């Protein structure tokens, strides 16, 4: 087996690991704790302790009741879509580990970790209704570095002053003067698709909008139907300037998904979404599509807006006069059904009433956390005891590696709690406990490979090099399986199981980093220490610990570690039965049995081993 001939620098590797993965992240956490510390006024600030989820920390429970203004029935599909809207609001607001579920036929229970302010309660309880608006401008989701001049700005030559006013508006919201300017521009426009409606303040707001920022994807409704709307795509893939509302979502009587019919009436393999409007919606949509069909892109598109975010923005190919429209494109069966459900939900005049707001105690969660930590300590103690019993002093390297992995995991989770709002849940704690055994498994594989090389008669230095080459393939394969399992669990499940999958995947990555950049370099250094190099009894690498015995090598030969006399550790005085016995000193085993039958390979090997043992016994007697 070829070994790596590159020069190894274990000390430099350990120093770099310590600086890059422990000292610098911990320093950043300390700086954040000092400059942006967590407090009652700043609940999302940095803290030296990881953030805890609802089941451990406690939090706030908000019970919402869905009601319709026209008394229509609320379907289960509408409740599921309402939960999706609220979840997007909560997630985009930076809250993690929130639990949102339906209760009964018209109630939604939202449980959020920690204290919840009135602004958050107002956000999740806002009505979510659908509106149809004409598209005026569409662009990339990132802020525009060189804003283009709007038609109204170029007309009066006040672009720079208007841009400065617009920047302020984007930061503080439109002033009364700017609102009046928008309303005057809309009144002066020839139709809802007229670009002259775009005032300098609206253009500046569009230029400054960053749809890659989750804060701008929380929605919340509240957009004025008679004004322009600057908003993002629901996925954050684009940003828009939209004209005033032309068709209200309540005028949509139904939406369904299905296969699109071709020109000759045959069904194609293309999926689409079918819309049906009531009489008022039919009249409004006919007026809208008759105008849009003659415009250039993107002004020939109409945006379907739900919760102030664009769900879809199809272009108009033909005027729809009968109130039955069809949206087609690159739909799959699932995406078409999702859009149909969103349209059906948006057609309901649905609002949310806050029926109750309660504080959830963390007493039970604290007790479970204590038991979980106690179980983790027991598991850690068992791993330490086993390592010291099996590997003696070498087991201390396992303990040190676990300490380094634990420190890295703690710092990373604390940083994620500050930077991304991550909250450690009870399933997450379970993932950390399970990771103790997975991490120790990597060290055991490595140490056993080293012992195998020592049994083959190599020195500790060579055993470390060759053992690492063999062990890392096994470690990479095992960790790849662990990581794949964690990824599948994370994306295929919801709720607390995701917390378990996240910590399992995180600790798997940290485990690989530790075994590569800490355990192996330290082992290279230990190979130069006489205590380990010479196979001291307490080192875990002595001859009696690794069970060095004569090994049969075929063709009537047996060997012991003394075979590699050029570079081998001193395992004590050689015993007579560990001398090399070769085929020159042993009569070859017969190839035929006493009855004349040709012997099998297994029979010949057994005979050769017997002959070798007899030869060794004869030399010992002599």
XYZ file of C-alpha atoms in Angstrom:
622
model
C 0.000 0.000 0.000
C 1.441 3.362 -1.010
C 1.797 5.938 1.715
C 1.549 9.720 1.498
C 5.047 11.116 1.012
C 4.103 14.739 1.606
C 5.628 16.366 4.626
C 3.244 16.424 7.551
C 3.009 19.469 9.822
C 0.780 18.337 12.672
C 1.547 21.285 14.971
C 0.570 23.830 12.338
C -2.617 21.908 11.574
C -3.652 21.842 15.241
C -2.895 25.548 15.693
C -4.891 26.512 12.598
C -7.830 24.353 13.722
C -7.823 25.969 17.146
C -7.663 29.498 15.733
C -10.161 29.123 12.878
C -12.799 26.921 14.485
C -12.661 27.820 18.173
C -10.827 31.054 18.992
C -12.098 33.246 16.136
C -15.756 32.107 16.370
C -15.677 32.434 20.152
C -14.102 35.874 19.804
C -16.867 36.898 17.407
C -19.438 35.617 19.880
C -17.842 37.593 22.708
C -17.765 40.741 20.551
C -21.416 40.262 19.665
C -22.257 39.714 23.322
C -20.625 43.035 24.188
C -21.878 45.084 21.231
C -25.246 43.449 20.532
C -26.059 41.604 23.728
C -29.333 39.828 24.271
C -31.762 41.674 26.532
C -35.466 42.285 27.014
C -35.222 45.170 24.545
C -33.077 43.138 22.144
C -34.340 39.522 22.294
C -32.485 38.602 19.088
C -29.094 39.776 20.360
C -25.990 37.677 20.975
C -25.673 35.470 24.031
C -22.995 33.104 25.293
C -25.692 30.466 25.771
C -27.473 28.880 22.789
C -31.069 29.900 22.223
C -33.662 27.397 23.423
C -36.788 26.360 21.573
C -40.357 26.403 22.798
C -40.211 22.994 24.484
C -37.217 24.022 26.605
C -37.531 27.759 27.051
C -41.273 28.239 27.103
C -42.937 30.914 25.020
C -46.187 32.397 23.830
C -49.234 30.655 22.465
C -51.550 32.645 20.184
C -54.915 31.145 19.228
C -56.366 32.563 15.997
C -59.916 32.061 14.780
C -60.518 32.196 11.051
C -63.738 33.958 10.086
C -65.299 34.995 6.774
C -67.172 38.252 6.347
C -69.777 36.679 4.060
C -70.419 33.630 6.242
C -69.087 31.161 3.667
C -67.707 27.804 4.788
C -64.009 27.462 5.576
C -62.620 24.362 3.904
C -59.725 22.245 5.265
C -57.696 23.267 2.189
C -58.201 26.927 3.058
C -57.031 26.284 6.625
C -53.889 24.548 5.337
C -53.135 27.486 3.054
C -53.757 29.913 5.929
C -51.242 27.976 8.036
C -48.739 28.256 5.163
C -49.244 32.029 4.965
C -48.776 32.457 8.717
C -45.722 30.184 8.688
C -44.113 32.302 5.979
C -44.766 35.425 8.015
C -43.267 33.887 11.146
C -40.231 32.394 9.400
C -39.475 35.577 7.465
C -39.697 37.513 10.729
C -36.678 35.570 12.034
C -38.540 33.239 14.410
C -37.403 29.607 14.354
C -38.751 26.437 15.946
C -42.278 27.930 15.934
C -45.102 25.411 15.965
C -48.195 26.180 13.868
C -51.121 23.785 13.652
C -54.865 23.784 13.123
C -57.261 23.111 15.984
C -60.800 22.178 15.158
C -62.376 23.415 11.948
C -61.550 27.137 12.168
C -58.780 27.696 14.720
C -55.017 27.996 14.263
C -52.616 27.665 17.206
C -49.278 29.473 16.892
C -46.624 28.726 19.521
C -43.513 30.925 19.429
C -40.453 30.569 21.703
C -39.740 33.355 24.174
C -41.615 36.603 24.619
C -43.717 37.862 21.703
C -44.356 41.573 21.199
C -47.577 43.134 19.976
C -46.060 43.775 16.536
C -45.522 40.050 15.964
C -49.056 39.221 17.102
C -50.441 41.853 14.739
C -48.330 40.450 11.901
C -49.574 36.876 12.201
C -53.206 37.903 12.658
C -53.473 40.184 9.620
C -55.982 39.229 6.952
C -54.591 37.546 3.853
C -56.648 38.270 0.733
C -55.842 37.942 -2.947
C -55.788 40.784 -5.451
C -55.074 41.033 -9.172
C -52.803 43.923 -10.196
C -51.214 44.914 -13.537
C -47.433 44.595 -13.766
C -45.610 47.840 -14.520
C -41.971 46.893 -13.865
C -40.248 43.606 -13.071
C -36.564 43.132 -12.249
C -33.886 41.213 -10.399
C -34.432 40.791 -6.656
C -31.261 42.627 -5.589
C -31.101 46.407 -5.004
C -30.416 48.501 -8.098
C -27.041 50.251 -7.880
C -27.783 52.737 -10.670
C -31.526 53.470 -10.478
C -33.190 54.105 -13.788
C -35.126 57.316 -14.128
C -38.862 56.940 -14.002
C -40.992 58.666 -16.657
C -42.184 61.283 -14.212
C -38.674 61.961 -12.993
C -37.271 62.487 -16.484
C -40.119 64.784 -17.403
C -39.472 67.455 -14.802
C -35.672 67.093 -14.513
C -35.666 66.591 -10.762
C -34.238 63.045 -10.766
C -31.454 63.562 -8.191
C -33.607 65.418 -5.675
C -36.398 62.921 -6.139
C -33.971 60.049 -5.669
C -32.824 61.466 -2.349
C -36.407 61.869 -1.232
C -37.179 58.354 -2.442
C -34.337 56.832 -0.419
C -35.774 58.416 2.683
C -39.177 57.085 1.770
C -37.809 53.591 1.341
C -36.362 53.753 4.802
C -39.164 55.533 6.683
C -42.234 54.860 4.525
C -43.976 57.345 2.208
C -44.807 60.755 3.575
C -48.157 62.468 3.135
C -46.674 64.545 0.332
C -45.437 61.468 -1.510
C -48.775 59.707 -1.064
C -50.518 62.752 -2.531
C -48.083 62.736 -5.471
C -48.814 59.041 -6.094
C -52.562 59.588 -5.976
C -52.303 62.552 -8.369
C -50.164 60.497 -10.774
C -52.673 57.645 -10.691
C -55.562 60.015 -11.366
C -53.660 61.567 -14.276
C -52.791 58.155 -15.775
C -54.625 57.048 -18.875
C -55.067 53.484 -17.535
C -53.819 51.301 -14.632
C -50.854 50.155 -16.793
C -49.573 53.671 -17.497
C -45.901 54.053 -16.466
C -46.532 57.710 -15.660
C -47.928 56.507 -12.327
C -44.410 55.709 -11.142
C -43.329 58.701 -9.078
C -39.700 59.277 -8.014
C -40.427 57.991 -4.518
C -41.932 54.758 -5.902
C -38.957 54.285 -8.228
C -36.537 54.849 -5.350
C -38.411 52.347 -3.193
C -38.187 49.781 -6.017
C -34.458 50.424 -6.520
C -33.720 49.989 -2.822
C -35.849 46.861 -2.333
C -33.814 43.709 -1.612
C -35.940 40.594 -2.113
C -33.085 38.353 -0.976
C -33.625 39.702 2.545
C -36.094 37.422 4.397
C -37.546 40.478 6.163
C -39.029 41.593 2.840
C -40.788 38.241 2.336
C -42.904 38.246 5.481
C -45.923 39.721 3.714
C -48.660 40.714 6.096
C -51.142 42.360 3.765
C -52.233 45.928 4.403
C -51.411 47.199 0.891
C -53.715 49.967 -0.327
C -55.829 48.795 -3.304
C -55.843 52.233 -4.991
C -52.062 52.811 -4.864
C -49.041 51.281 -6.513
C -47.388 48.337 -4.772
C -43.659 47.670 -4.673
C -43.201 44.066 -3.603
C -41.367 40.771 -4.081
C -42.111 37.418 -5.561
C -43.206 34.930 -2.882
C -39.935 33.027 -3.345
C -37.740 36.134 -3.475
C -36.804 35.498 -7.128
C -37.944 38.894 -8.509
C -39.305 42.275 -7.499
C -42.172 44.262 -9.011
C -43.869 47.612 -9.339
C -47.589 46.850 -9.618
C -50.476 49.082 -10.552
C -53.685 49.561 -8.548
C -55.964 46.599 -7.874
C -58.209 45.781 -10.826
C -59.864 42.550 -9.654
C -60.417 41.603 -6.032
C -59.785 38.013 -4.960
C -63.299 37.708 -3.557
C -64.596 37.868 -7.142
C -62.842 34.587 -7.907
C -65.480 31.883 -7.504
C -63.150 28.901 -7.889
C -59.775 27.565 -8.969
C -58.645 24.075 -9.933
C -55.648 22.366 -11.494
C -55.668 19.925 -14.405
C -54.165 18.962 -17.748
C -54.334 21.620 -20.449
C -56.420 20.905 -23.526
C -54.776 21.360 -26.926
C -56.033 23.345 -29.918
C -58.015 20.402 -31.275
C -59.526 19.579 -27.877
C -57.188 16.725 -27.029
C -55.650 16.619 -23.575
C -51.917 17.357 -23.449
C -49.341 16.434 -20.822
C -49.040 20.067 -19.723
C -50.465 21.059 -16.348
C -52.355 24.303 -15.796
C -54.619 26.184 -13.382
C -58.206 27.084 -14.256
C -59.886 30.218 -12.872
C -63.601 30.953 -12.663
C -64.866 34.461 -11.847
C -68.297 35.600 -10.715
C -70.262 38.126 -12.725
C -68.487 41.167 -11.291
C -65.083 39.515 -11.605
C -65.863 38.481 -15.200
C -66.581 42.080 -16.158
C -63.474 43.440 -14.405
C -61.176 40.732 -15.737
C -62.484 41.220 -19.293
C -61.665 44.932 -19.128
C -58.219 44.173 -17.762
C -57.241 41.482 -20.265
C -58.560 43.457 -23.266
C -56.056 46.182 -22.370
C -53.126 43.950 -21.356
C -53.196 41.773 -24.493
C -52.086 44.761 -26.619
C -49.185 45.838 -24.364
C -45.505 44.918 -24.504
C -43.826 42.736 -21.848
C -43.835 42.997 -18.912
C -46.873 45.289 -19.017
C -48.932 42.513 -20.619
C -48.685 40.557 -17.354
C -51.051 40.643 -14.400
C -49.810 39.771 -10.909
C -51.738 37.527 -8.538
C -50.912 39.014 -5.138
C -51.524 37.114 -1.892
C -50.527 38.615 1.420
C -48.768 41.492 -0.410
C -46.457 39.020 -2.211
C -46.650 37.973 -5.854
C -47.754 34.345 -6.165
C -47.728 34.289 -9.980
C -47.473 36.836 -12.789
C -48.721 35.251 -16.053
C -48.761 37.113 -19.340
C -51.990 37.720 -21.270
C -52.218 35.906 -24.609
C -55.867 36.589 -25.342
C -58.689 38.675 -23.916
C -60.792 36.668 -21.424
C -64.430 37.601 -21.918
C -66.305 34.659 -20.391
C -64.809 34.749 -16.887
C -62.954 31.466 -17.387
C -59.184 31.847 -17.554
C -56.395 29.323 -17.683
C -52.826 29.790 -16.466
C -50.343 27.509 -18.215
C -46.576 27.275 -18.283
C -43.852 25.183 -16.673
C -46.171 23.661 -14.067
C -45.824 20.252 -12.500
C -48.817 18.483 -11.053
C -47.791 19.547 -7.558
C -47.011 23.183 -8.388
C -50.298 23.542 -10.283
C -52.240 22.116 -7.333
C -50.378 24.441 -4.942
C -51.252 27.536 -6.981
C -54.885 26.407 -7.251
C -55.069 26.037 -3.471
C -53.549 29.485 -2.994
C -56.076 31.003 -5.378
C -58.957 29.233 -3.636
C -57.760 30.468 -0.267
C -57.286 34.007 -1.550
C -60.797 34.081 -2.908
C -62.209 33.737 0.600
C -62.835 36.967 2.527
C -60.874 35.366 5.377
C -59.656 37.250 8.445
C -58.091 36.122 11.725
C -59.286 37.039 15.192
C -57.001 36.636 18.210
C -59.031 34.498 20.610
C -56.327 33.994 23.207
C -52.710 34.689 24.043
C -51.072 32.621 26.776
C -47.594 32.115 28.190
C -46.277 28.533 27.995
C -44.267 27.365 30.996
C -40.909 25.689 30.415
C -41.057 23.701 33.677
C -41.701 20.406 31.934
C -39.159 21.229 29.247
C -36.531 22.109 31.841
C -37.063 18.785 33.581
C -36.745 16.948 30.279
C -33.620 18.930 29.446
C -32.046 17.997 32.768
C -32.823 14.335 32.184
C -31.484 14.548 28.655
C -28.265 16.169 29.806
C -27.932 13.580 32.561
C -28.353 10.817 29.988
C -25.753 12.527 27.816
C -23.297 12.684 30.710
C -23.844 8.991 31.413
C -23.196 8.173 27.768
C -20.100 10.365 27.728
C -18.801 8.728 30.923
C -19.306 5.252 29.440
C -17.419 6.268 26.284
C -14.557 7.648 28.391
C -14.402 4.525 30.590
C -14.439 2.236 27.567
C -11.737 4.273 25.808
C -9.444 4.232 28.848
C -10.042 0.515 29.433
C -9.534 -0.475 25.797
C -6.790 1.966 24.826
C -5.194 2.972 28.143
C -3.363 6.308 27.742
C -4.310 6.444 24.065
C -7.912 6.737 25.227
C -7.068 10.227 26.509
C -6.824 11.291 22.863
C -10.441 10.180 22.436
C -11.438 12.306 25.420
C -9.495 15.312 24.096
C -11.094 14.931 20.660
C -14.566 14.794 22.197
C -13.803 17.951 24.165
C -12.672 19.770 21.008
C -15.755 18.569 19.093
C -17.998 19.664 21.961
C -16.415 23.130 22.093
C -16.817 23.587 18.329
C -20.431 22.439 18.430
C -21.277 24.770 21.319
C -19.750 27.812 19.611
C -21.431 27.060 16.284
C -24.883 26.623 17.863
C -24.444 29.831 19.880
C -23.461 31.739 16.719
C -26.417 30.280 14.804
C -28.735 31.338 17.634
C -27.475 34.898 17.281
C -27.084 35.191 13.517
C -29.980 33.061 12.246
C -32.327 32.808 15.203
C -31.702 29.069 15.634
C -33.287 27.521 18.729
C -32.105 24.281 20.307
C -35.037 21.945 20.921
C -35.281 18.724 22.912
C -34.934 16.573 19.750
C -31.867 18.664 18.956
C -30.396 17.772 22.329
C -31.085 14.115 21.507
C -29.118 14.564 18.290
C -26.169 15.933 20.255
C -26.267 12.959 22.642
C -26.360 10.453 19.779
C -23.426 12.276 18.187
C -21.188 11.337 21.144
C -21.214 7.698 20.087
C -20.865 8.546 16.375
C -17.866 10.765 17.081
C -16.125 8.183 19.285
C -16.673 5.594 16.568
C -14.338 7.498 14.224
C -11.497 7.372 16.747
C -12.024 3.666 17.410
C -11.811 2.894 13.677
C -8.570 4.892 13.444
C -6.952 3.307 16.509
C -7.838 -0.211 15.387
C -6.289 0.432 11.991
C -3.092 1.538 13.733
C -3.114 -1.633 15.797
C -3.536 -3.710 12.639
C -0.434 -2.108 11.177
C 1.502 -2.750 14.386
C 0.474 -6.394 14.252
C 2.002 -6.537 10.772
C 5.360 -5.583 12.264
C 5.553 -1.892 11.424
C 6.795 0.868 13.654
C 4.305 3.228 15.275
C 5.282 6.042 12.901
C 4.567 3.934 9.827
C 1.498 2.412 11.476
C 0.026 5.890 12.007
C 0.621 6.859 8.372
C -0.669 3.654 6.807
C -3.461 3.244 9.354
C -4.747 6.733 8.598
C -4.862 6.047 4.856
C -6.951 2.945 5.490
C -9.103 4.377 8.284
C -10.134 7.604 6.612
C -11.891 5.772 3.774
C -14.004 3.926 6.319
C -14.643 7.131 8.287
C -15.654 9.096 5.181
C -18.047 6.359 4.073
C -19.675 6.121 7.520
C -20.008 9.878 7.902
C -21.430 10.230 4.392
C -24.191 7.808 5.368
C -24.839 9.763 8.593
C -24.946 13.066 6.729
C -27.233 11.687 4.023
C -29.596 10.359 6.695
C -29.649 13.758 8.391
C -30.382 15.585 5.119
C -33.220 13.205 4.234
C -34.699 13.536 7.722
C -34.491 17.327 7.587
C -36.255 17.732 4.248
C -38.754 14.886 4.599
C -40.039 15.726 8.079
C -41.415 18.696 10.010
C -41.397 19.921 13.573
C -39.044 18.583 16.208
C -37.582 15.836 13.996
C -35.949 18.589 11.949
C -34.133 19.753 15.068
C -32.741 16.248 15.559
C -31.689 16.025 11.902
C -30.006 19.439 12.004
C -27.838 18.711 15.040
C -27.027 15.232 13.705
C -25.805 16.700 10.407
C -23.909 19.505 12.153
C -22.082 17.164 14.529
C -21.252 14.789 11.659
C -19.466 17.588 9.799
C -17.653 18.668 12.974
C -16.686 15.047 13.679
C -14.937 14.765 10.303
C -13.138 18.080 10.867
C -11.902 16.988 14.308
C -10.631 13.568 13.252
C -8.774 15.080 10.257
C -7.348 18.229 11.812
C -6.969 17.231 15.452
C -6.992 13.499 16.186
C -4.675 12.473 13.345
C -2.127 15.303 13.837
C -1.982 14.618 17.599
C -1.465 10.929 16.853
C 1.449 11.851 14.593
C 3.003 13.756 17.480
C 2.413 10.893 19.924
C 4.203 8.513 17.544
C 7.413 10.408 18.347
C 6.971 10.163 22.122
C 8.972 7.225 23.589
C 6.099 6.287 25.901
C 3.927 5.390 22.901
C 6.657 4.659 20.358
C 8.274 1.972 22.522
C 4.971 0.318 23.377
C 4.723 0.988 27.107
C 2.179 -1.246 28.835
C 0.031 1.749 29.781
C 0.170 3.278 26.323
C -2.460 0.992 24.823
C -0.022 -0.005 22.096
C 2.002 -2.628 23.919
C 2.440 -6.097 22.489
C 0.081 -7.719 24.989
C -2.635 -5.096 24.328
C -2.575 -5.527 20.559
C -2.198 -9.327 20.864
C 0.894 -9.717 18.709
C 1.174 -13.412 17.756
C 2.985 -15.250 14.960
C 1.057 -14.708 11.737
C 0.879 -17.302 8.965
C 1.937 -15.780 5.634
C 1.485 -18.780 3.329
C 3.901 -21.140 1.595
C 4.874 -22.616 4.922
C 5.930 -19.269 6.438
C 5.023 -17.600 9.708
C 6.289 -14.223 10.925
C 6.222 -11.961 13.903
C 6.698 -8.201 14.324
C 10.464 -8.837 14.353
C 10.245 -9.458 10.630
C 10.498 -5.709 9.984
C 13.674 -5.158 11.979
C 14.539 -1.906 10.233
C 11.732 0.107 11.750
C 9.710 -1.457 14.549
C 8.836 -0.484 18.120
C 10.438 -2.275 21.019
C 7.727 -4.536 22.390
C 10.087 -6.217 24.849
C 12.386 -9.182 24.483
C 11.530 -11.402 21.567
C 10.175 -14.783 22.374
C 11.501 -17.865 20.602
C 8.169 -18.611 18.944
C 8.198 -15.186 17.224
C 11.268 -15.860 15.075
C 10.746 -15.893 11.330
C 10.313 -19.412 10.015
C 10.588 -19.733 6.244
C 10.061 -22.402 3.680
C 13.818 -23.097 3.545
C 13.755 -24.542 7.073
C 10.451 -26.367 6.737
C 9.629 -29.269 4.462
C 6.865 -28.218 2.073
C 3.494 -29.743 2.874
C 2.411 -32.576 0.563
C -0.057 -31.794 -2.178
C -1.777 -35.172 -1.994
C -3.458 -36.903 0.889
C -2.538 -40.358 2.165
C -5.252 -41.916 0.017
C -3.751 -40.345 -3.110
C -6.439 -37.680 -3.418
C -5.293 -34.157 -4.350
C -5.623 -31.878 -1.310
C -7.735 -28.747 -1.394
C -6.222 -25.323 -0.740
C -7.645 -25.245 2.776
C -6.201 -28.688 3.519
C -2.770 -27.715 2.170
C -2.749 -24.524 4.276
C -3.685 -26.497 7.358
C -0.844 -28.900 6.652
C 1.576 -26.018 6.095
C 0.592 -24.404 9.384
C 1.065 -27.705 11.141
C 4.500 -28.141 9.547
C 5.522 -24.609 10.481
C 4.451 -25.125 14.083
C 6.368 -28.400 14.300
C 9.445 -26.724 12.896
C 9.248 -23.930 15.407
C 8.801 -26.463 18.211
C 11.843 -28.449 17.044
C 14.042 -25.335 16.988
C 12.860 -24.390 20.464
C 13.747 -27.876 21.778
C 17.180 -27.681 20.168
